[in-house]
Tab-separated table of C-alpha atoms in Angstrom:
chain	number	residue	atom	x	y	z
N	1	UNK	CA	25.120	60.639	-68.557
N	2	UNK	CA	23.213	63.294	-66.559
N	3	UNK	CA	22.355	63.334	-62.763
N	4	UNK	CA	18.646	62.470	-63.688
N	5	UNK	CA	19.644	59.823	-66.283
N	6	UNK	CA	21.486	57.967	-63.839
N	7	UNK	CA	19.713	58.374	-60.681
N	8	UNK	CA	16.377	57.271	-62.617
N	9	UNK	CA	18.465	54.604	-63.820
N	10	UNK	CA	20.004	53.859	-60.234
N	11	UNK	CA	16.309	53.518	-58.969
N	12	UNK	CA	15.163	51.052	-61.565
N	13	UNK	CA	17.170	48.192	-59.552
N	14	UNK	CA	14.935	46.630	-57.047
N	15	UNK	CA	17.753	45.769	-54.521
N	16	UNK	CA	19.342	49.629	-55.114
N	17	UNK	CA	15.822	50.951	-53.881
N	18	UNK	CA	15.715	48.606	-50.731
N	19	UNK	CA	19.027	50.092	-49.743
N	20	UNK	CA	17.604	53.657	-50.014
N	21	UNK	CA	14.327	52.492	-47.967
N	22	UNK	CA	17.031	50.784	-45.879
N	23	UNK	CA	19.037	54.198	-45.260
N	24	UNK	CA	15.740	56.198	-44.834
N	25	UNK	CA	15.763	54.492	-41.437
N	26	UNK	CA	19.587	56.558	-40.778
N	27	UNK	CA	23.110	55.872	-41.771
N	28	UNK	CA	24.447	52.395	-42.540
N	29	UNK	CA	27.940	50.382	-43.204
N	30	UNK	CA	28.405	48.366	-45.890
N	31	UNK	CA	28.418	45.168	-43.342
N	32	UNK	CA	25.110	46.744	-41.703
N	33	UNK	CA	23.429	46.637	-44.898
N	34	UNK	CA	24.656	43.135	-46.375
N	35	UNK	CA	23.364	41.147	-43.063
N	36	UNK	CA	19.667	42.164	-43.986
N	37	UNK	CA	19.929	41.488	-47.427
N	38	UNK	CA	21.914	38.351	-47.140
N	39	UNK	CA	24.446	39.788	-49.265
N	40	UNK	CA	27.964	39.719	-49.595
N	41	UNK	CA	29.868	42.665	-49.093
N	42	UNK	CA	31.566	43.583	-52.495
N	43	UNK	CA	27.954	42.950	-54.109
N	44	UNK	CA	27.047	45.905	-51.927
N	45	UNK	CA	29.546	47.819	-52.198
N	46	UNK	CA	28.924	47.832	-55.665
N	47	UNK	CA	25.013	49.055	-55.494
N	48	UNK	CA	26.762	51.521	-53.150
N	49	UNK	CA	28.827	52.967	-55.845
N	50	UNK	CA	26.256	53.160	-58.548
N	51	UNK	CA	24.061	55.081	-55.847
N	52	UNK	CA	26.725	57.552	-54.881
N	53	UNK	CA	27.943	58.054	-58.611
N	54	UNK	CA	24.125	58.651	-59.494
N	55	UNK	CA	23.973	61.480	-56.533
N	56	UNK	CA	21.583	59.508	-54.139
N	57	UNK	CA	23.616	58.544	-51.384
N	58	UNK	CA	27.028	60.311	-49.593
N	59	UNK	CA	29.763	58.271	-48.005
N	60	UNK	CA	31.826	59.619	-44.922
N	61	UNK	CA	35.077	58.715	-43.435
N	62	UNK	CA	34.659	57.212	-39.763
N	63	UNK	CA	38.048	55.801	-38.955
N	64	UNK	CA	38.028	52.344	-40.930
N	65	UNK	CA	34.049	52.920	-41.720
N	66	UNK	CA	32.543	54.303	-44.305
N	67	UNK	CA	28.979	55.048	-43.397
N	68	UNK	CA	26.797	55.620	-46.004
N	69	UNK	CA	23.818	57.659	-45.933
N	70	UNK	CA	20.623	59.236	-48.630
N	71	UNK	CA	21.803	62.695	-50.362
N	72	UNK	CA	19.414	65.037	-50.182
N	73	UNK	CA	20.363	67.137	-53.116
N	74	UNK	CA	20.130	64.611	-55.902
N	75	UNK	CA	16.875	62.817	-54.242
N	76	UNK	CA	15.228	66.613	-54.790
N	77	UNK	CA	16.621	66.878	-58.270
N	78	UNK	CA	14.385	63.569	-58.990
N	79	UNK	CA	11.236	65.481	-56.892
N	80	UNK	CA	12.057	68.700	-58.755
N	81	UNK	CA	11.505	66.841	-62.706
N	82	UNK	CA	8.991	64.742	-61.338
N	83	UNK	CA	6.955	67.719	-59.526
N	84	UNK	CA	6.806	69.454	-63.089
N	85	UNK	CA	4.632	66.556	-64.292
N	86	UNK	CA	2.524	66.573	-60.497
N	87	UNK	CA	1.468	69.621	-61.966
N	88	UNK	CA	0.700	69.455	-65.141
N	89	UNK	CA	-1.297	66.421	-64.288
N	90	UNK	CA	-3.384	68.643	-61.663
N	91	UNK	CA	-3.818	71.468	-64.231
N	92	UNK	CA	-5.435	69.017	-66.332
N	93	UNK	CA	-7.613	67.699	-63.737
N	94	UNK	CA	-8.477	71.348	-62.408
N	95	UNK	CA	-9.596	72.160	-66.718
N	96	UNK	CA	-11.634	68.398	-66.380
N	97	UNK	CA	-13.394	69.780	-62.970
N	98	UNK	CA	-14.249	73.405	-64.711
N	99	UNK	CA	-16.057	71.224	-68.188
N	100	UNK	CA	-17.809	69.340	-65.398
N	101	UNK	CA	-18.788	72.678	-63.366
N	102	UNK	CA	-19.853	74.189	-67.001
N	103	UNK	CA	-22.623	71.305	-67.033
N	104	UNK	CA	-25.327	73.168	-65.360
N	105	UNK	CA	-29.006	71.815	-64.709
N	106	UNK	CA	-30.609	74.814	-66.864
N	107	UNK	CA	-28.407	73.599	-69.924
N	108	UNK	CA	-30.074	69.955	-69.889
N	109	UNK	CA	-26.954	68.168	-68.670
N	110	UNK	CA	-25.626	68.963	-72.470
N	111	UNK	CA	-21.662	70.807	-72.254
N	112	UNK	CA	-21.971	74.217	-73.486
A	1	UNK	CA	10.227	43.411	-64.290
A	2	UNK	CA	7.899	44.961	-61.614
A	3	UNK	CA	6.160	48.065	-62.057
A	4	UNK	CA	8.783	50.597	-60.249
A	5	UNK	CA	11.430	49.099	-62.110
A	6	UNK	CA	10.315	49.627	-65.654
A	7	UNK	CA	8.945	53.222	-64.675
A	8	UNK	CA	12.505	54.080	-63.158
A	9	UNK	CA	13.894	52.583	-65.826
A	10	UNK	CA	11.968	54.326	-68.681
A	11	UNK	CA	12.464	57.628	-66.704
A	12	UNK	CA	16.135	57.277	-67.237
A	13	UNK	CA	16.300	58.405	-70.936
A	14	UNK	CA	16.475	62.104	-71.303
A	15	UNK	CA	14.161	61.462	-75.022
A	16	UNK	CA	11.763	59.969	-73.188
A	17	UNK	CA	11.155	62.504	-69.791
A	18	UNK	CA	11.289	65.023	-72.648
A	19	UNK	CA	8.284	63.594	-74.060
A	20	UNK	CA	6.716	63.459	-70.816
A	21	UNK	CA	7.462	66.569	-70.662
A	22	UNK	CA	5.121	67.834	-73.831
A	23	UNK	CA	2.643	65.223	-72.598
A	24	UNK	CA	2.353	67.028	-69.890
A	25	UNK	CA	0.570	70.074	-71.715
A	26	UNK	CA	-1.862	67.735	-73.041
A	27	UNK	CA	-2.420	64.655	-75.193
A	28	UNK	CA	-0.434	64.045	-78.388
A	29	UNK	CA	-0.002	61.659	-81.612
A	30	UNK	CA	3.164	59.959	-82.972
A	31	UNK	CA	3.281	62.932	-86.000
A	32	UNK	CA	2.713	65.960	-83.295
A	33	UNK	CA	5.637	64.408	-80.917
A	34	UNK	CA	7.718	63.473	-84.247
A	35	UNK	CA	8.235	66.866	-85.516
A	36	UNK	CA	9.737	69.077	-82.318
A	37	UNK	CA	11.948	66.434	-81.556
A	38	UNK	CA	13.484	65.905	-85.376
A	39	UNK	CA	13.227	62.132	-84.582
A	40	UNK	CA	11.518	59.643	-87.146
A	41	UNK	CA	7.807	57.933	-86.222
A	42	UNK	CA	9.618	54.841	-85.807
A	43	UNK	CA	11.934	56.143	-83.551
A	44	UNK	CA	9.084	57.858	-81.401
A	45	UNK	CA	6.845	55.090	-81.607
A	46	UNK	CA	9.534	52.554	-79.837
A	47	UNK	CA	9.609	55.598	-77.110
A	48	UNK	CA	6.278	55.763	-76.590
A	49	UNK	CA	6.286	51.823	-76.612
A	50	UNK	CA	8.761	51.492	-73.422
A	51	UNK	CA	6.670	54.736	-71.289
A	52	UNK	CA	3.356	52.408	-71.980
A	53	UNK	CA	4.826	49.614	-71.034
A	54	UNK	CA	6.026	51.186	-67.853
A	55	UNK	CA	2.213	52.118	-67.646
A	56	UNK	CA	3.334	56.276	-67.896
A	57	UNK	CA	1.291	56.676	-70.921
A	58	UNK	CA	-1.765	55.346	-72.189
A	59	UNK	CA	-2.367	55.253	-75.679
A	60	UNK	CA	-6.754	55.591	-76.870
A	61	UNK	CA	-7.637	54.898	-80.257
A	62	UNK	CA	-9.569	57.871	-82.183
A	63	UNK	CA	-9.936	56.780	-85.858
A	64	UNK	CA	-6.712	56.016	-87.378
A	65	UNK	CA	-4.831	58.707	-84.843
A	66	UNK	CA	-3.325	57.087	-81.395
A	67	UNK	CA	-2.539	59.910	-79.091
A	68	UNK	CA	-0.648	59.428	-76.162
A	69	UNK	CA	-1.033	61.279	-72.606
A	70	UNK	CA	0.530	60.638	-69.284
A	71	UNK	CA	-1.327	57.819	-67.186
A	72	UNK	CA	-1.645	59.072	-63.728
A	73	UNK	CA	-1.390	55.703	-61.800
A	74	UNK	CA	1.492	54.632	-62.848
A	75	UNK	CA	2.924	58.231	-61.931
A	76	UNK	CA	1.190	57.839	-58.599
A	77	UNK	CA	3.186	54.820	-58.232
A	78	UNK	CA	6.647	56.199	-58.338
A	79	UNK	CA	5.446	59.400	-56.531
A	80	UNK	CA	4.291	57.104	-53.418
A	81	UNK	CA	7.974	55.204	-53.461
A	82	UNK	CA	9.796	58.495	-53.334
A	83	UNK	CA	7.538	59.986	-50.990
A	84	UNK	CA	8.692	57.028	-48.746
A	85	UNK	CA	12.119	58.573	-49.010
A	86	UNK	CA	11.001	62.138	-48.682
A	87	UNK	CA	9.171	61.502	-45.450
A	88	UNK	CA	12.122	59.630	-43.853
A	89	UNK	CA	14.317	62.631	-45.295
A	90	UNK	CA	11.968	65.371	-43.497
A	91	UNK	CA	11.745	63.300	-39.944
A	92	UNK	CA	16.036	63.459	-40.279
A	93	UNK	CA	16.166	67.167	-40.835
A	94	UNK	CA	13.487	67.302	-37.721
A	95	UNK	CA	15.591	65.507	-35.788
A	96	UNK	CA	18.638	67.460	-36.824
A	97	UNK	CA	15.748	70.520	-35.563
A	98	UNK	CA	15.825	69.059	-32.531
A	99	UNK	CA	19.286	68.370	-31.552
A	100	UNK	CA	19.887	72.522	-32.893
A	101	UNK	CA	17.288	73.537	-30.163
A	102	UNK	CA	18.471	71.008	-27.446
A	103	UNK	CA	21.979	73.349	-27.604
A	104	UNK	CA	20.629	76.234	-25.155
A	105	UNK	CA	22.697	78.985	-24.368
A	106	UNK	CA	22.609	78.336	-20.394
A	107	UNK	CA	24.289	75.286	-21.159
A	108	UNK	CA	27.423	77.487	-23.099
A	109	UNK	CA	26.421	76.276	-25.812
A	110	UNK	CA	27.642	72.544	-25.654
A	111	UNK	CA	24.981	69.526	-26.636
A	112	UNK	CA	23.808	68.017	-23.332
């Protein structure tokens, strides 16, 4: 599976993109992040892993913890595919806006 | 499934951001997206199925043709959820900024 098919695929989970909104806010343990959600610990741990396997979060070593926190490369991977359609979308809407500006008075309001 | 999850989840298929992808230069049927991706209509048709579903595409009706082209809103959506995380991402690395220009050289160069 590629780094976009499974971060996409890591984002469609509801509870996987409340932990990402959750570490926007800064780093977080694994028992930091299952008090909020009223989660056990091994369910999170388990989001954790499908995160970090899909390039959206990094874990580091802190003695016995094992903050985790969002990874900027693979969340601008996403941006970088998704900017390519931004685009393409405003080019379309820039073409829409020049048909509109081609309407002029003197023409009757008809498209040229 | 909400919204997010079914774009996310849609996004996650490499066949499927590919058609994006040729969406993206403008509006297409179920014969013109068939034939550069050597897939059957079926095939294409169940693609296109999911990405309207997950309101990417919208589908009009022009005699017995159906072309497809990217629905902004429901890219709008998923843009505005990963902005969420790009903003929190930019305020860290501002932060990080910060802390860089706190470590002045009249202090020898240690953080205060």
């Amino acid at each position: 599976m590629s780094t976009l098919d499974s971060a996409f695929s890591a984002l469609s989970d509801p509870t996987r993109r409340a932990i990402l909104a959750r570490l926007a806010l800064g780093e977080a343990t694994v028992l930091e992040l299952a008090k909020p959600f009223q989660m056990t610990q091994p369910a999170i741990s388990r989001h954790l892993k499908v995160l970090e396997s899909a390039g959206l979060i990094v874990r580091r070593a802190d003695g016995t913890r094992r903050p985790s926190r969002l990874a900027k490369p693979g969340l601008d991977a996403v941006d970088l595919w998704l900017n390519m359609l931004r685009e393409a979308l405003t080019r379309n809407y820039d073409r829409l806006d020049q048909v509109l500006a081609d309407i002029k008075p003197e023409n009757g309001g008809t498209i040229r």
